[in-house]
Amino acid sequence: MDSKTQIIEQYFKLSDLASNDEQALHEIIQLFSKRAVVKGANGFVADNPTRVAEFFKNFFKDNQELRHLFHVVVNDGNYQAEWAVAGRKRSGKIFAFHGFDTYQFDQQNKISFLKVKLEK
């Protein structure tokens, strides 16, 4: 398994913890480069370190419990993860989604681009 695939796996493992673990939240944010762009499934675009941190803090504040299953595919140097998640919102509402993440990395193996797409 290459290092970029390991980073994506770490991202999902930390995502299952970050709602209730400040250190896991901090570690997720550290996976991203200072120039990263994150495009959320809700249309939110984070294009600087402050907005990326804000995106994840808000996401994990709203989602109090998460469990991901995922599979990383590398095709011609392009990284994509198919995932399914079950979770509980802060309101108590339970949800489940299926989607795909697309990743790009910089020279230091930091995530420089993440696009989250929900499947309907």
Coordinates of N, CA, C and O in Angstrom, one line a residue, residues 24-115:
A24 N -7.9 13.9 17.4 CA -8.3 13.3 16.1 C -8.7 14.4 15.2 O -8.2 14.4 14.0
L25 N -9.4 15.3 15.6 CA -9.8 16.5 14.8 C -8.6 17.3 14.3 O -8.4 17.6 13.1
H26 N -7.7 17.5 15.2 CA -6.5 18.2 14.9 C -5.6 17.4 13.9 O -5.1 18.0 13.0
E27 N -5.5 16.1 14.1 CA -4.8 15.3 13.2 C -5.4 15.3 11.8 O -4.6 15.3 10.8
I28 N -6.7 15.3 11.7 CA -7.3 15.4 10.3 C -6.9 16.7 9.6 O -6.5 16.7 8.5
I29 N -7.0 17.8 10.3 CA -6.7 19.1 9.8 C -5.2 19.1 9.3 O -4.9 19.6 8.2
Q30 N -4.3 18.4 10.1 CA -2.9 18.4 9.7 C -2.6 17.5 8.5 O -1.5 17.6 7.9
L31 N -3.6 16.7 8.0 CA -3.4 15.9 6.8 C -3.4 16.8 5.6 O -3.0 16.4 4.5
F32 N -3.9 18.0 5.7 CA -4.1 18.9 4.6 C -3.0 19.9 4.4 O -2.5 20.4 5.4
S33 N -2.7 20.3 3.2 CA -1.6 21.3 2.9 C -2.2 22.7 3.2 O -3.4 22.8 3.3
K34 N -1.3 23.6 3.4 CA -1.7 25.0 3.7 C -2.5 25.6 2.5 O -3.2 26.6 2.6
R35 N -2.3 25.0 1.3 CA -3.0 25.5 0.1 C -4.2 24.6 -0.3 O -4.6 24.7 -1.5
A36 N -4.6 23.8 0.6 CA -5.6 22.8 0.2 C -7.0 23.5 -0.1 O -7.3 24.5 0.4
V37 N -7.7 22.8 -1.0 CA -9.1 23.2 -1.3 C -9.9 22.0 -1.0 O -9.7 20.9 -1.4
V38 N -11.0 22.2 -0.2 CA -11.9 21.2 0.2 C -13.3 21.6 -0.4 O -13.8 22.7 -0.1
K39 N -13.9 20.7 -1.2 CA -15.2 21.0 -1.7 C -16.2 20.0 -1.1 O -16.2 18.8 -1.4
G40 N -17.0 20.5 -0.2 CA -18.0 19.6 0.6 C -19.1 19.3 -0.3 O -19.5 19.9 -1.3
A41 N -19.8 18.2 0.0 CA -21.0 17.7 -0.7 C -22.1 18.7 -0.6 O -23.0 18.7 -1.5
N42 N -22.1 19.6 0.4 CA -23.1 20.6 0.5 C -22.8 21.9 -0.2 O -23.6 22.9 -0.1
G43 N -21.8 21.9 -1.0 CA -21.4 23.1 -1.9 C -20.4 24.0 -1.2 O -19.9 24.9 -1.8
F44 N -20.1 23.8 0.1 CA -19.2 24.7 0.8 C -17.8 24.4 0.2 O -17.4 23.3 0.0
V45 N -17.1 25.5 0.0 CA -15.7 25.4 -0.5 C -14.8 26.1 0.5 O -15.0 27.2 0.8
A46 N -13.8 25.3 1.0 CA -12.8 25.8 1.9 C -11.5 25.9 1.1 O -11.0 24.9 0.6
D47 N -11.0 27.2 1.0 CA -9.8 27.4 0.1 C -8.6 28.1 0.8 O -7.8 28.6 0.2
N48 N -8.6 28.0 2.2 CA -7.5 28.4 2.9 C -7.4 27.7 4.2 O -8.4 27.1 4.6
P49 N -6.3 27.7 5.0 CA -6.2 26.9 6.2 C -7.3 27.2 7.2 O -7.8 26.2 7.9
T50 N -7.7 28.4 7.4 CA -8.7 28.8 8.4 C -10.1 28.2 8.0 O -10.8 27.6 8.8
R51 N -10.4 28.3 6.7 CA -11.7 27.7 6.2 C -11.7 26.2 6.2 O -12.7 25.6 6.5
V52 N -10.6 25.6 6.0 CA -10.5 24.1 6.0 C -10.7 23.6 7.5 O -11.5 22.7 7.7
A53 N -10.0 24.3 8.4 CA -10.2 23.9 9.8 C -11.7 24.2 10.3 O -12.3 23.4 10.9
E54 N -12.3 25.3 9.8 CA -13.6 25.6 10.1 C -14.6 24.6 9.6 O -15.5 24.2 10.2
F55 N -14.3 24.2 8.3 CA -15.2 23.1 7.7 C -15.2 21.9 8.6 O -16.3 21.3 8.9
F56 N -14.0 21.4 9.0 CA -14.0 20.1 9.7 C -14.6 20.3 11.1 O -15.3 19.4 11.6
K57 N -14.3 21.4 11.8 CA -14.8 21.7 13.1 C -16.3 21.7 13.1 O -17.0 21.1 13.9
N58 N -16.9 22.4 12.1 CA -18.4 22.4 12.0 C -19.0 21.1 11.7 O -20.0 20.7 12.2
F59 N -18.3 20.3 10.8 CA -18.8 19.0 10.4 C -18.8 18.1 11.6 O -19.8 17.4 11.8
F60 N -17.8 18.0 12.3 CA -17.7 17.1 13.5 C -18.5 17.6 14.7 O -18.9 16.8 15.5
K61 N -18.8 18.8 14.7 CA -19.7 19.4 15.8 C -21.1 18.9 15.5 O -21.9 18.6 16.4
D62 N -21.5 19.0 14.2 CA -22.9 18.6 13.8 C -23.1 17.1 13.8 O -24.2 16.7 14.0
N63 N -22.1 16.4 13.5 CA -22.2 14.9 13.4 C -21.5 14.3 14.6 O -20.3 14.2 14.7
Q64 N -22.3 13.9 15.6 CA -21.8 13.5 16.9 C -21.3 12.0 16.9 O -20.5 11.7 17.8
E65 N -21.6 11.2 15.9 CA -21.1 9.8 15.9 C -21.1 9.4 14.5 O -22.1 9.6 13.7
L66 N -20.0 8.8 14.0 CA -19.8 8.4 12.7 C -19.2 7.0 12.6 O -18.3 6.7 13.4
R67 N -19.6 6.2 11.6 CA -18.9 4.9 11.3 C -18.8 4.8 9.8 O -19.8 4.8 9.1
H68 N -17.6 4.8 9.3 CA -17.3 4.7 7.9 C -16.8 3.3 7.5 O -16.1 2.7 8.2
L69 N -17.3 2.9 6.3 CA -16.7 1.8 5.5 C -16.2 2.4 4.3 O -16.9 3.3 3.7
F70 N -15.0 2.1 3.8 CA -14.4 2.7 2.6 C -13.5 1.8 1.9 O -13.0 0.8 2.4
H71 N -13.3 2.1 0.6 CA -12.4 1.4 -0.3 C -11.7 2.4 -1.1 O -12.3 3.2 -1.8
V72 N -10.4 2.4 -1.1 CA -9.5 3.3 -1.9 C -9.2 2.7 -3.2 O -8.7 1.6 -3.2
V73 N -9.3 3.5 -4.3 CA -9.0 3.0 -5.6 C -8.0 4.0 -6.2 O -8.2 5.2 -6.1
V74 N -6.9 3.5 -6.7 CA -5.9 4.3 -7.4 C -5.9 3.9 -8.9 O -5.7 2.7 -9.2
N75 N -6.2 4.9 -9.7 CA -6.2 4.6 -11.2 C -5.4 5.7 -11.9 O -5.8 6.9 -11.9
D76 N -4.3 5.3 -12.5 CA -3.4 6.2 -13.2 C -3.0 7.4 -12.3 O -3.0 8.6 -12.7
G77 N -2.7 7.1 -11.1 CA -2.2 8.1 -10.1 C -3.3 9.0 -9.5 O -3.0 9.9 -8.8
N78 N -4.6 8.7 -9.9 CA -5.7 9.4 -9.3 C -6.3 8.6 -8.1 O -6.5 7.4 -8.3
Y79 N -6.5 9.3 -7.0 CA -7.0 8.6 -5.8 C -8.4 8.9 -5.6 O -8.8 10.1 -5.5
Q80 N -9.2 7.9 -5.4 CA -10.6 8.0 -5.1 C -11.0 7.0 -4.0 O -10.5 5.9 -4.0
A81 N -11.9 7.4 -3.1 CA -12.4 6.5 -2.1 C -13.9 6.4 -2.2 O -14.6 7.4 -2.3
E82 N -14.4 5.2 -2.4 CA -15.8 5.0 -2.3 C -16.1 4.7 -0.8 O -15.4 4.0 -0.1
W83 N -17.2 5.3 -0.2 CA -17.4 5.2 1.2 C -18.9 5.1 1.4 O -19.7 5.5 0.6
A84 N -19.2 4.5 2.6 CA -20.6 4.6 3.2 C -20.4 5.0 4.6 O -19.4 4.6 5.3
V85 N -21.3 5.7 5.1 CA -21.2 6.2 6.5 C -22.6 6.1 7.1 O -23.6 6.4 6.5
A86 N -22.6 5.7 8.4 CA -23.8 5.8 9.2 C -23.5 6.7 10.4 O -22.3 6.7 10.8
G87 N -24.4 7.5 10.8 CA -24.1 8.4 11.8 C -25.3 9.0 12.6 O -26.4 8.6 12.3
R88 N -25.0 9.8 13.6 CA -26.0 10.5 14.4 C -25.7 11.9 14.4 O -24.6 12.4 14.8
K89 N -26.7 12.7 14.0 CA -26.5 14.2 14.1 C -26.6 14.7 15.5 O -27.1 13.9 16.4
R90 N -26.2 15.9 15.8 CA -26.3 16.5 17.1 C -27.7 16.5 17.6 O -28.0 16.3 18.8
S91 N -28.7 16.6 16.7 CA -30.1 16.6 17.0 C -30.6 15.2 17.4 O -31.7 15.1 17.9
G92 N -29.8 14.2 17.2 CA -30.2 12.8 17.5 C -30.6 12.1 16.3 O -30.8 10.8 16.4
K93 N -30.9 12.8 15.2 CA -31.3 12.1 14.0 C -30.2 11.2 13.5 O -29.0 11.5 13.4
I94 N -30.6 10.0 13.1 CA -29.7 9.0 12.5 C -29.8 9.1 11.0 O -30.8 9.3 10.4
F95 N -28.6 8.9 10.3 CA -28.5 9.0 8.9 C -27.6 8.0 8.3 O -26.7 7.4 9.0
A96 N -27.7 7.8 7.0 CA -26.7 6.9 6.3 C -26.5 7.5 4.9 O -27.5 8.0 4.3
F97 N -25.3 7.6 4.4 CA -25.0 8.1 3.1 C -23.9 7.2 2.4 O -23.2 6.5 3.1
H98 N -23.9 7.3 1.1 CA -22.9 6.6 0.2 C -22.4 7.7 -0.7 O -23.1 8.5 -1.2
G99 N -21.0 7.6 -0.9 CA -20.5 8.6 -1.8 C -19.0 8.3 -2.2 O -18.5 7.2 -2.0
F100 N -18.4 9.3 -2.8 CA -17.1 9.2 -3.3 C -16.3 10.4 -3.0 O -16.8 11.6 -3.1
D101 N -15.0 10.2 -2.6 CA -14.1 11.3 -2.4 C -13.0 11.3 -3.4 O -12.6 10.2 -3.8
T102 N -12.6 12.4 -4.0 CA -11.5 12.5 -4.9 C -10.4 13.3 -4.2 O -10.7 14.3 -3.6
Y103 N -9.2 12.8 -4.3 CA -8.1 13.4 -3.6 C -6.9 13.7 -4.6 O -6.7 13.0 -5.5
Q104 N -6.2 14.8 -4.3 CA -5.0 15.2 -4.9 C -4.0 15.5 -3.7 O -4.4 15.9 -2.7
F105 N -2.7 15.2 -4.0 CA -1.7 15.4 -3.0 C -0.6 16.4 -3.5 O -0.3 16.4 -4.7
D106 N 0.1 17.1 -2.5 CA 1.2 17.9 -2.9 C 2.5 17.1 -2.8 O 2.5 15.9 -2.5
Q107 N 3.6 17.8 -3.0 CA 4.9 17.1 -3.0 C 5.3 16.5 -1.6 O 6.1 15.6 -1.5
Q108 N 4.7 17.1 -0.5 CA 4.9 16.6 0.8 C 3.9 15.6 1.3 O 3.9 15.2 2.5
N109 N 3.1 15.0 0.3 CA 2.1 14.0 0.6 C 1.0 14.6 1.6 O 0.5 13.8 2.4
K110 N 0.8 15.8 1.5 CA -0.4 16.4 2.2 C -1.5 16.5 1.2 O -1.3 16.7 0.0
I111 N -2.7 16.4 1.7 CA -3.9 16.5 0.8 C -4.0 17.9 0.3 O -4.1 18.8 1.2
S112 N -4.0 18.1 -1.0 CA -4.1 19.5 -1.5 C -5.5 19.7 -2.1 O -5.8 20.9 -2.3
F113 N -6.2 18.7 -2.3 CA -7.6 18.8 -2.9 C -8.4 17.7 -2.4 O -8.0 16.5 -2.5
L114 N -9.6 18.0 -2.0 CA -10.6 16.9 -1.6 C -12.0 17.4 -2.1 O -12.4 18.5 -1.8
K115 N -12.6 16.5 -2.9 CA -14.0 16.8 -3.3 C -14.8 15.6 -2.8 O -14.5 14.5 -3.0

